[in-house]
Short mmCIF file of C-alpha atoms in Angstrom, two decimals:
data_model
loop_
_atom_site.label_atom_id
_atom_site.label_comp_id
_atom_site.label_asym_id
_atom_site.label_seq_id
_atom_site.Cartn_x
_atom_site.Cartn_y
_atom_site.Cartn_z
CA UNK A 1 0.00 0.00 0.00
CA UNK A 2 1.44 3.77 -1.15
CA UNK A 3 0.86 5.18 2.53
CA UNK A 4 1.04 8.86 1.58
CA UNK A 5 -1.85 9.13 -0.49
CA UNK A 6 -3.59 6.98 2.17
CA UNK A 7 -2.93 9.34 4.58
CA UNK A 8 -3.73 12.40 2.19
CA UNK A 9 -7.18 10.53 1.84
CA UNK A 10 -7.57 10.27 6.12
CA UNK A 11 -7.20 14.26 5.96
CA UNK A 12 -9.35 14.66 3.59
CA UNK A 13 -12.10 12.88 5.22
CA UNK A 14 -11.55 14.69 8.74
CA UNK A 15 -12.35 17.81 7.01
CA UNK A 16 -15.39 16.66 5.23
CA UNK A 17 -16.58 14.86 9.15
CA UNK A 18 -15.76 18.26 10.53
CA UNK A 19 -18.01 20.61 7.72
CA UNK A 20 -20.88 17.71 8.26
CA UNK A 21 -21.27 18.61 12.25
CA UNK A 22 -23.09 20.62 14.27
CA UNK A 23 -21.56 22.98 16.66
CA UNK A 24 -23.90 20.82 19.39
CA UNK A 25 -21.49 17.78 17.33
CA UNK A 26 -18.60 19.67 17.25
CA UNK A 27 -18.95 20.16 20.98
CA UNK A 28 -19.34 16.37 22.01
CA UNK A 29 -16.71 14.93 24.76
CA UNK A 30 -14.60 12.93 21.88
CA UNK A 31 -12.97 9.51 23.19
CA UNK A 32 -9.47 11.22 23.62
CA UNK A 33 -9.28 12.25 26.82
CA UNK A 34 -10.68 15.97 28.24
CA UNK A 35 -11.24 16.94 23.99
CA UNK A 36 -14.19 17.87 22.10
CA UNK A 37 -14.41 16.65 18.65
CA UNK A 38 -13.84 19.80 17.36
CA UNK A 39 -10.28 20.02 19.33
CA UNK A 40 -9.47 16.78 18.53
CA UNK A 41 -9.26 17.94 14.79
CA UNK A 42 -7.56 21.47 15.98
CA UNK A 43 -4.91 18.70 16.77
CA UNK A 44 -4.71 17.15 13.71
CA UNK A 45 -4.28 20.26 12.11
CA UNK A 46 -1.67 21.21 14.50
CA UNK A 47 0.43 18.46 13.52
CA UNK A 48 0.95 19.46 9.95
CA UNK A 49 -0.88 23.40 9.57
CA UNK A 50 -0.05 26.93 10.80
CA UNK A 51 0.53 27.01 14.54
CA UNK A 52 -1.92 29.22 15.47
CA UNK A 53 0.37 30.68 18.04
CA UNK A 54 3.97 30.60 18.53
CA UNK A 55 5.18 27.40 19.44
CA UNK A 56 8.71 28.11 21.84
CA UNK A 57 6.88 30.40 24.24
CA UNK A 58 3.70 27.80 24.52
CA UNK A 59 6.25 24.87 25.56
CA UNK A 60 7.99 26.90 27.66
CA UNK A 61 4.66 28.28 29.11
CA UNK A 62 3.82 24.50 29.41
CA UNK A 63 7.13 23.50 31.46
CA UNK A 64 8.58 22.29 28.32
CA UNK A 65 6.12 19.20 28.53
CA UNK A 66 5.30 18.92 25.35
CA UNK A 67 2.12 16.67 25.60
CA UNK A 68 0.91 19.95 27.77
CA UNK A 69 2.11 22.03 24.98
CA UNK A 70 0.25 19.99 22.51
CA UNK A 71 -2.76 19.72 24.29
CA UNK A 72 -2.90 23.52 24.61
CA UNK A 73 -2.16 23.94 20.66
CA UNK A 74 -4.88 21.69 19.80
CA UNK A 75 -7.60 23.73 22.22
CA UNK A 76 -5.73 26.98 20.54
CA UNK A 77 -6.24 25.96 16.84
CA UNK A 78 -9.90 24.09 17.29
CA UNK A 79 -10.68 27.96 18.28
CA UNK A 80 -10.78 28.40 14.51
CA UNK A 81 -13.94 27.99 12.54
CA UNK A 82 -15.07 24.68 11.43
CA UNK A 83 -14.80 25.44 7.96
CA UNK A 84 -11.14 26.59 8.68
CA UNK A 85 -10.44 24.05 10.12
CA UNK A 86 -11.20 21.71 7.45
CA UNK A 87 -9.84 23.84 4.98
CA UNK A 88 -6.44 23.84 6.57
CA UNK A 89 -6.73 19.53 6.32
CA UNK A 90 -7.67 19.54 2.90
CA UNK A 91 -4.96 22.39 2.02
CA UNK A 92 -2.20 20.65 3.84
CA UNK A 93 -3.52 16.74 3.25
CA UNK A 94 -0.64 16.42 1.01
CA UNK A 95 1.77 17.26 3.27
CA UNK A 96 5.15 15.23 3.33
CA UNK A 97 6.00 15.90 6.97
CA UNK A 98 7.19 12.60 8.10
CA UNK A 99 7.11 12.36 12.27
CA UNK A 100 10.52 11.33 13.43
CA UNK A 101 10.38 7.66 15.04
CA UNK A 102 6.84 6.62 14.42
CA UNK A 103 7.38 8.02 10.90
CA UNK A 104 4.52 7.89 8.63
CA UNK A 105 3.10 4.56 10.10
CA UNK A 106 2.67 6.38 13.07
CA UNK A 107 0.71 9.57 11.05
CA UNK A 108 -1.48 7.10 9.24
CA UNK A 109 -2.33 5.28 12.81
CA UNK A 110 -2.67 8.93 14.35
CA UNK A 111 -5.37 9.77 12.06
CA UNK A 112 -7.49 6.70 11.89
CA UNK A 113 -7.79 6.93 15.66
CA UNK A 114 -8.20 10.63 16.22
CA UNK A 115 -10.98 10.05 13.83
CA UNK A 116 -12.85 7.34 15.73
CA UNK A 117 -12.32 9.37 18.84
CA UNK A 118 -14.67 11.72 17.03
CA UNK A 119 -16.71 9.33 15.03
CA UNK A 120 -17.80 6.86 18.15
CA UNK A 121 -19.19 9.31 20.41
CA UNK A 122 -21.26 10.75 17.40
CA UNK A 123 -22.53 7.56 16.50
CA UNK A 124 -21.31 7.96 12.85
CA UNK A 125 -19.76 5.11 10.98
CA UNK A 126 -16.04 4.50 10.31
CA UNK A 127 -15.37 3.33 6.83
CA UNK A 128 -11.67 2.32 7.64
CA UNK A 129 -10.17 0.36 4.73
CA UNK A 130 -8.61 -3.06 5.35
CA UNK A 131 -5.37 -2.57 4.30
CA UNK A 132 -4.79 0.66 6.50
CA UNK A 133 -5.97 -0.92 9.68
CA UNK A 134 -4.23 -3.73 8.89
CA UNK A 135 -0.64 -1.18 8.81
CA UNK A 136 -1.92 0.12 11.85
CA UNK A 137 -2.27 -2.99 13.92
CA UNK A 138 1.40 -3.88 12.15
CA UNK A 139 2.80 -0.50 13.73
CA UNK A 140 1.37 -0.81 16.77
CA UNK A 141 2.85 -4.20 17.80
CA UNK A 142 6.30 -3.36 16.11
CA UNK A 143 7.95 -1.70 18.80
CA UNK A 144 8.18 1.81 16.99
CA UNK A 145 4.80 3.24 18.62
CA UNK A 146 5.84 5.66 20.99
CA UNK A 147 2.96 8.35 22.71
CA UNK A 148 0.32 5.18 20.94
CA UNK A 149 0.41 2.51 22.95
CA UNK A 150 3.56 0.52 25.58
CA UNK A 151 5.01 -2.73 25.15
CA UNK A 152 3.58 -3.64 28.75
CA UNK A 153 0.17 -3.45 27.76
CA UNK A 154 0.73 -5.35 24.51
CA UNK A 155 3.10 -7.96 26.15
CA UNK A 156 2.06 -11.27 26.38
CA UNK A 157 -0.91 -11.03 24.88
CA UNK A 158 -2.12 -12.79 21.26
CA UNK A 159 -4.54 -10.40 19.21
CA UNK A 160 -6.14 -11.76 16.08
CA UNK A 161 -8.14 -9.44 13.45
CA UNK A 162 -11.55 -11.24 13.03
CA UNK A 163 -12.38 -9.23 9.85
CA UNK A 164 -8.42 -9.49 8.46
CA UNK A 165 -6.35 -12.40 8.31
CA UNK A 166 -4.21 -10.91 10.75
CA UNK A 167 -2.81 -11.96 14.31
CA UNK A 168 0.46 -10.97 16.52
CA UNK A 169 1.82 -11.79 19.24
CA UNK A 170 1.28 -15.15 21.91
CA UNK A 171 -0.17 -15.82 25.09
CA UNK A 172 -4.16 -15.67 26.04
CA UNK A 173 -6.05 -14.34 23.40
CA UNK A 174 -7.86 -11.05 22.49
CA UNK A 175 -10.09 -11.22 19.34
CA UNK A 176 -12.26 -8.60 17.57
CA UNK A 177 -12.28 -6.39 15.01
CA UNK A 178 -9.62 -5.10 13.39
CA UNK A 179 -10.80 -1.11 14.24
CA UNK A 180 -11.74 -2.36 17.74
CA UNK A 181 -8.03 -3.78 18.37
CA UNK A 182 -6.67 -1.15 17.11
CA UNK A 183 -8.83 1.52 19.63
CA UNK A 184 -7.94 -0.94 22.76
CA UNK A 185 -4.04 -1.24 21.78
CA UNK A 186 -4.36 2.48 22.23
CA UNK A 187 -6.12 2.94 25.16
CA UNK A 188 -9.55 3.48 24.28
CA UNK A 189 -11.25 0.58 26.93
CA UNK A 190 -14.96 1.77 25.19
CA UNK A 191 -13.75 -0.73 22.46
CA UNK A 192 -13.34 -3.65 25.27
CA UNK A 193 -16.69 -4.83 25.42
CA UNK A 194 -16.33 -5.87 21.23
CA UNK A 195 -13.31 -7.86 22.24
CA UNK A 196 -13.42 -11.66 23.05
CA UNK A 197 -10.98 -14.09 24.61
CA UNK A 198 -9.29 -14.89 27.54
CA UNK A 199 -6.70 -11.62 26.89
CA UNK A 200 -9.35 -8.99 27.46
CA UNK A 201 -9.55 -8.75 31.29
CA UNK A 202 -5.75 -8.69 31.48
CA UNK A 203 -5.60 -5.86 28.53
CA UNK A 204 -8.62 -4.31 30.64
CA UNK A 205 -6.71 -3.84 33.93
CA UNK A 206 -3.87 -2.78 31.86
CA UNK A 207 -6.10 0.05 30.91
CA UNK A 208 -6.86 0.75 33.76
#
């Protein structure tokens, strides 16, 4: 799979989710942690789009933490418009940046997830493709997925795809689908009760 244009194609769909909403929608509680679905596509927009403020002084206003810098940039840049906001995703879906480590695994991953943390809450359908989850759940048990998930909560665990011929790892099993694996490997434990096997009360107290 040419990952680029995949990920091009993730963008583009973020900004057509985020012209579709409501500001009531816009507004919801989003699956990633204290952000709306509107700020959890300010962040995705952060990532590769105009900072809407100057980054140095906001990490060093943040301790030089930068998930507390990020966090704040997201909230900053989700005070944009929503057509702005998907505007800036479908002007910068091209975008070559390439995140150091995780690389452009980790971009693809970063978007399919960000978008379910917006989609689930909303009720709203996924429409993942195969052959990206299927990268996704590859990078995420690879040992290169840094701020996405830790090799304790993976470790030995099996996880088989039930909708992809795909499986990693050994030791009691946690089965499901492949979007459902991917949102528990990250830390989303709404995604739990769609898992099956003896794995998913130790990956649940992992969450925990």
């Amino acid at each position: 799979m040419d990952i680029q244009p995949a990920i091009a194609d993730e963008r583009r769909r973020v900004a057509d989710l985020v012209e579709s909403l409501t500001p009531a929608q816009l507004e919801t509680p989003s699956l990633c942690g204290e952000w709306t679905v509107k700020q959890v596509a300010g962040h995705l927009l952060a990532a590769i789009g105009k900072p809407a403020t100057p980054v140095l002084p906001l990490i060093a206003r943040s301790g030089f933490n930068i998930h507390k810098a990020n966090s704040r940039l997201a909230v900053l840049m989700a005070e944009r418009p929503p057509a702005e906001l998907a505007q800036g995703l479908r002007d910068n879906a091209e975008n070559p940046f390439r995140p150091p480590i995780v690389g452009y695994p980790g971009q693809l991953t970063d978007l399919q997830v960000h978008g379910q943390d917006m989609r689930r809450p909303l009720g709203l359908p996924h429409g993942l493709r195969p052959e990206r989850l299927r990268m996704s759940l590859d990078f995420l048990v690879g040992g290169r997925a840094i701020g996405f998930t830790t090799r304790r909560r993976l470790a030995g665990l099996r996880f088989e795809a039930a909708d992809l011929e795909w499986s990693s790892g050994s030791g009691p099993l946690v089965a499901g689908p492949a979007e459902a694996l991917m949102l528990a490997m990250t830390g989303r434990g709404v995604a739990l009760t769609e898992l099956d096997g003896p794995g998913v009360p130790i990956l649940r107290n992992r969450l925990a």
